[in-house]
């Protein structure tokens, strides 16, 4: 899928056994696990979109509960999501109080479930609105004999969605998450570099897309770094297309430890 995770504090009395208590607390490393997600509720916001059957159905609810229980083994003390901060705070408060209407959104279904089970009082939204100007880049490619570039993007998106659909139909939600979070899979990130070919001279619509994508991920990572505190164990739920850049940001930042998500997803 060409997808083209967020942080919270623990309440008084919540399970918080992972917090350092010594004088070295201010320098304790921050562990971050980023869970690459797909859309549960079919919003149709990506270039290529997986069609997901009703996740409120009993069989899918059982699968989601299994995934959540497996992820809880990370013992997160903070959870963040790909939502604006205000929405994450408002909706999680309602979810925690049992007043949020049923929702098929992956944040509500998985991130909120994990956060509540861990006794986390607030979920932080790290999403930043940055438009990606694909239209001008695609139009330029079409008008300048670069239809092969468009075909490459379309082919990759369709193949990725087909693989996800097969995993969902045959092995369930956990299998799709394993597919998306496997570092071997690039999640289409390389296609942003391919788009750099769409342009010439002072007209560079491909660069505009690339820069906007980099900016969105940099802003997300900035919010993550600005929110985290020494000793935190952060679980970040974000669209799988963001994984390469967010992983790089965490892995290359001093004081942070990137945790392998695959080790905490249910086994095959």
XYZ file of C-alpha atoms in Angstrom:
268
model
C 0.000 0.000 0.000
C 1.338 3.392 -0.959
C 0.266 5.175 2.165
C 0.528 8.571 0.860
C 2.450 6.632 15.609
C 2.117 9.754 19.594
C 2.254 9.892 23.189
C 0.410 9.967 26.560
C 0.899 10.283 30.290
C 0.018 7.752 32.949
C -2.653 8.527 35.507
C -2.178 8.340 39.243
C -2.539 4.740 40.272
C -2.046 3.429 36.724
C 0.367 0.622 36.060
C 3.682 2.377 35.722
C 6.216 -0.197 36.850
C 8.473 0.504 33.874
C 9.420 4.026 34.966
C 12.969 4.419 36.314
C 13.207 5.347 39.972
C 16.934 5.969 40.445
C 18.898 9.175 40.110
C 19.641 8.175 36.529
C 16.017 8.680 35.492
C 16.833 11.884 33.618
C 19.166 9.997 31.297
C 17.215 6.745 30.932
C 16.748 5.767 27.281
C 13.382 6.213 25.585
C 12.125 3.036 23.934
C 9.873 3.534 20.916
C 7.920 0.930 19.009
C 6.189 2.117 15.837
C 3.279 -0.014 14.677
C 2.660 0.470 10.967
C -1.092 0.472 10.390
C -3.657 0.115 7.631
C -7.099 1.695 7.587
C -9.745 -0.479 9.238
C -12.697 1.690 8.247
C -12.168 2.159 4.484
C -11.791 5.958 4.369
C -10.291 5.767 0.860
C -7.562 8.313 1.516
C -4.599 6.551 -0.106
C -3.468 6.193 -3.707
C -4.436 2.502 -3.548
C -6.872 1.331 -0.889
C -7.453 -1.989 0.827
C -11.120 -2.901 1.250
C -11.649 -4.200 4.778
C -14.753 -6.088 5.887
C -16.565 -4.983 9.019
C -14.081 -4.953 11.900
C -16.973 -4.743 14.352
C -17.953 -8.289 13.402
C -17.243 -10.854 16.162
C -14.473 -12.652 14.269
C -12.569 -9.433 13.540
C -13.082 -8.205 17.112
C -11.480 -11.416 18.362
C -8.529 -10.883 16.010
C -8.053 -7.289 17.142
C -8.174 -8.355 20.793
C -5.449 -10.916 20.102
C -3.258 -8.296 18.429
C -3.803 -5.853 21.295
C -2.903 -8.436 23.933
C 0.247 -9.322 22.038
C 1.298 -5.668 21.693
C 0.698 -5.051 25.385
C 3.724 -7.255 26.104
C 5.815 -4.182 25.232
C 4.399 -2.604 28.411
C 3.928 0.868 26.927
C 3.709 3.821 29.259
C 2.736 6.215 26.473
C 0.673 5.806 23.301
C 0.465 8.098 20.316
C -1.609 8.007 17.144
C -1.968 9.436 13.647
C -4.664 11.883 14.666
C -4.612 15.603 15.493
C -3.904 16.164 19.166
C -7.310 17.622 20.022
C -9.225 14.740 18.454
C -7.025 12.132 20.115
C -7.495 13.712 23.537
C -11.252 14.192 23.141
C -12.084 10.784 21.666
C -9.854 8.810 24.018
C -11.441 10.490 27.022
C -14.848 9.408 25.712
C -13.554 5.910 24.934
C -12.048 5.600 28.401
C -15.368 6.696 29.922
C -17.321 4.258 27.752
C -19.257 7.004 25.964
C -17.587 6.978 22.531
C -19.951 5.649 19.836
C -18.824 2.475 18.029
C -16.075 3.210 15.534
C -14.283 1.112 12.927
C -11.246 3.391 12.900
C -7.962 1.618 13.587
C -6.999 4.165 16.230
C -10.115 3.486 18.257
C -10.014 -0.248 17.675
C -6.361 -0.931 18.445
C -4.484 2.058 19.868
C -7.200 3.057 22.336
C -7.685 -0.577 23.335
C -4.008 -0.989 24.199
C -3.815 2.350 26.004
C -6.828 1.615 28.186
C -5.615 -1.884 29.010
C -2.299 -0.398 30.158
C -3.999 2.190 32.350
C -2.777 5.136 30.262
C -4.791 8.272 30.958
C -4.215 10.214 27.751
C -3.393 9.374 24.137
C -1.481 12.009 22.187
C -2.064 12.763 18.534
C 1.078 13.442 16.482
C -0.489 14.030 13.097
C 0.286 17.220 11.204
C -1.720 18.374 8.201
C 0.593 18.699 5.208
C -0.889 18.494 1.709
C 0.881 16.296 -0.838
C 0.644 17.867 -4.310
C 0.410 14.671 -6.349
C -1.870 16.203 -8.964
C 0.689 18.552 -10.559
C 3.383 15.862 -10.474
C 1.159 13.299 -12.180
C -0.016 15.864 -14.719
C 3.571 16.820 -15.535
C 4.563 13.184 -16.005
C 1.606 12.595 -18.301
C 2.296 15.704 -20.383
C 6.021 15.001 -20.740
C 6.078 11.407 -21.878
C 6.626 9.901 -18.428
C 3.581 7.657 -18.313
C 5.880 4.794 -17.325
C 6.421 6.584 -14.011
C 2.671 6.775 -13.427
C 2.302 3.138 -14.399
C 5.058 2.160 -11.945
C 3.308 3.892 -9.044
C -0.057 2.398 -9.982
C 1.403 -1.087 -10.396
C 3.149 -0.974 -7.027
C 0.028 0.281 -5.236
C -2.203 -2.364 -6.785
C 0.263 -5.172 -6.035
C 0.673 -4.045 -2.426
C -3.084 -3.881 -1.872
C -3.523 -7.306 -3.470
C -0.952 -8.796 -1.066
C -2.692 -7.178 1.902
C -6.118 -8.359 0.732
C -4.836 -11.924 0.423
C -3.315 -11.808 3.907
C -6.534 -10.390 5.376
C -8.746 -12.969 3.692
C -6.608 -15.989 4.483
C -4.872 -15.199 7.789
C -6.547 -12.144 9.271
C -5.647 -8.715 10.639
C -2.451 -9.813 12.388
C -1.098 -11.144 9.092
C -1.626 -7.780 7.387
C 0.158 -6.027 10.229
C 3.075 -8.448 9.975
C 3.269 -7.801 6.238
C 3.290 -4.027 6.697
C 5.751 -3.980 9.608
C 8.304 -6.346 8.100
C 11.406 -4.165 7.450
C 11.982 -6.107 4.240
C 8.937 -4.359 2.761
C 9.559 -0.772 1.721
C 5.916 0.350 1.938
C 6.336 2.375 -1.259
C 8.746 4.876 0.246
C 11.087 4.555 -2.745
C 8.375 5.880 -5.059
C 8.772 9.344 -3.584
C 12.316 9.350 -4.941
C 11.059 8.071 -8.264
C 8.813 11.133 -8.406
C 11.925 13.315 -8.441
C 12.111 12.399 -12.121
C 8.922 14.392 -12.764
C 10.307 17.823 -13.556
C 12.859 19.864 -15.425
C 14.677 23.145 -14.875
C 12.702 25.443 -12.616
C 9.567 23.293 -12.855
C 9.892 20.531 -10.255
C 6.484 19.147 -9.192
C 8.074 15.836 -8.170
C 10.375 17.666 -5.781
C 7.353 19.446 -4.324
C 5.752 16.096 -3.455
C 9.013 14.717 -2.048
C 9.638 17.767 0.128
C 6.045 17.801 1.420
C 6.311 14.111 2.362
C 9.622 14.674 4.128
C 8.181 17.682 5.943
C 5.129 15.802 7.187
C 7.264 13.020 8.613
C 9.762 15.457 10.107
C 6.964 17.353 11.837
C 5.531 14.109 13.195
C 8.918 13.048 14.491
C 9.460 16.484 16.025
C 6.211 16.167 17.978
C 7.252 12.705 19.114
C 10.655 13.907 20.313
C 9.205 16.979 22.003
C 6.682 14.888 23.934
C 8.837 11.967 25.048
C 10.488 11.903 28.441
C 13.447 9.835 29.703
C 12.421 6.307 30.565
C 9.251 6.352 28.475
C 8.134 3.273 26.578
C 6.247 4.736 23.654
C 3.979 2.804 21.333
C 3.248 4.772 18.177
C 0.426 3.777 15.797
C 0.943 5.305 12.359
C 0.247 4.576 8.706
C 2.707 1.998 7.389
C 3.877 4.311 4.610
C 5.508 6.507 7.249
C 7.569 3.692 8.764
C 10.897 4.210 6.923
C 11.253 7.879 7.870
C 9.879 7.573 11.406
C 12.073 4.572 12.123
C 15.082 6.452 10.825
C 14.289 9.461 12.998
C 14.004 7.395 16.172
C 16.977 5.136 15.431
C 19.298 8.054 14.708
C 18.289 10.235 17.668
C 20.592 9.951 20.725
C 18.822 8.643 23.807
C 16.207 6.697 21.823
C 15.947 2.950 21.235
C 13.913 1.691 18.284
C 12.093 -1.508 19.253
C 11.305 -4.225 16.709
C 7.522 -4.286 16.230
C 7.628 -7.737 14.659
C 8.675 -9.238 17.998
C 5.424 -8.069 19.592
C 2.900 -8.934 16.889
C 1.134 -12.307 17.109
C 3.132 -15.113 15.471
C 2.186 -16.412 12.052
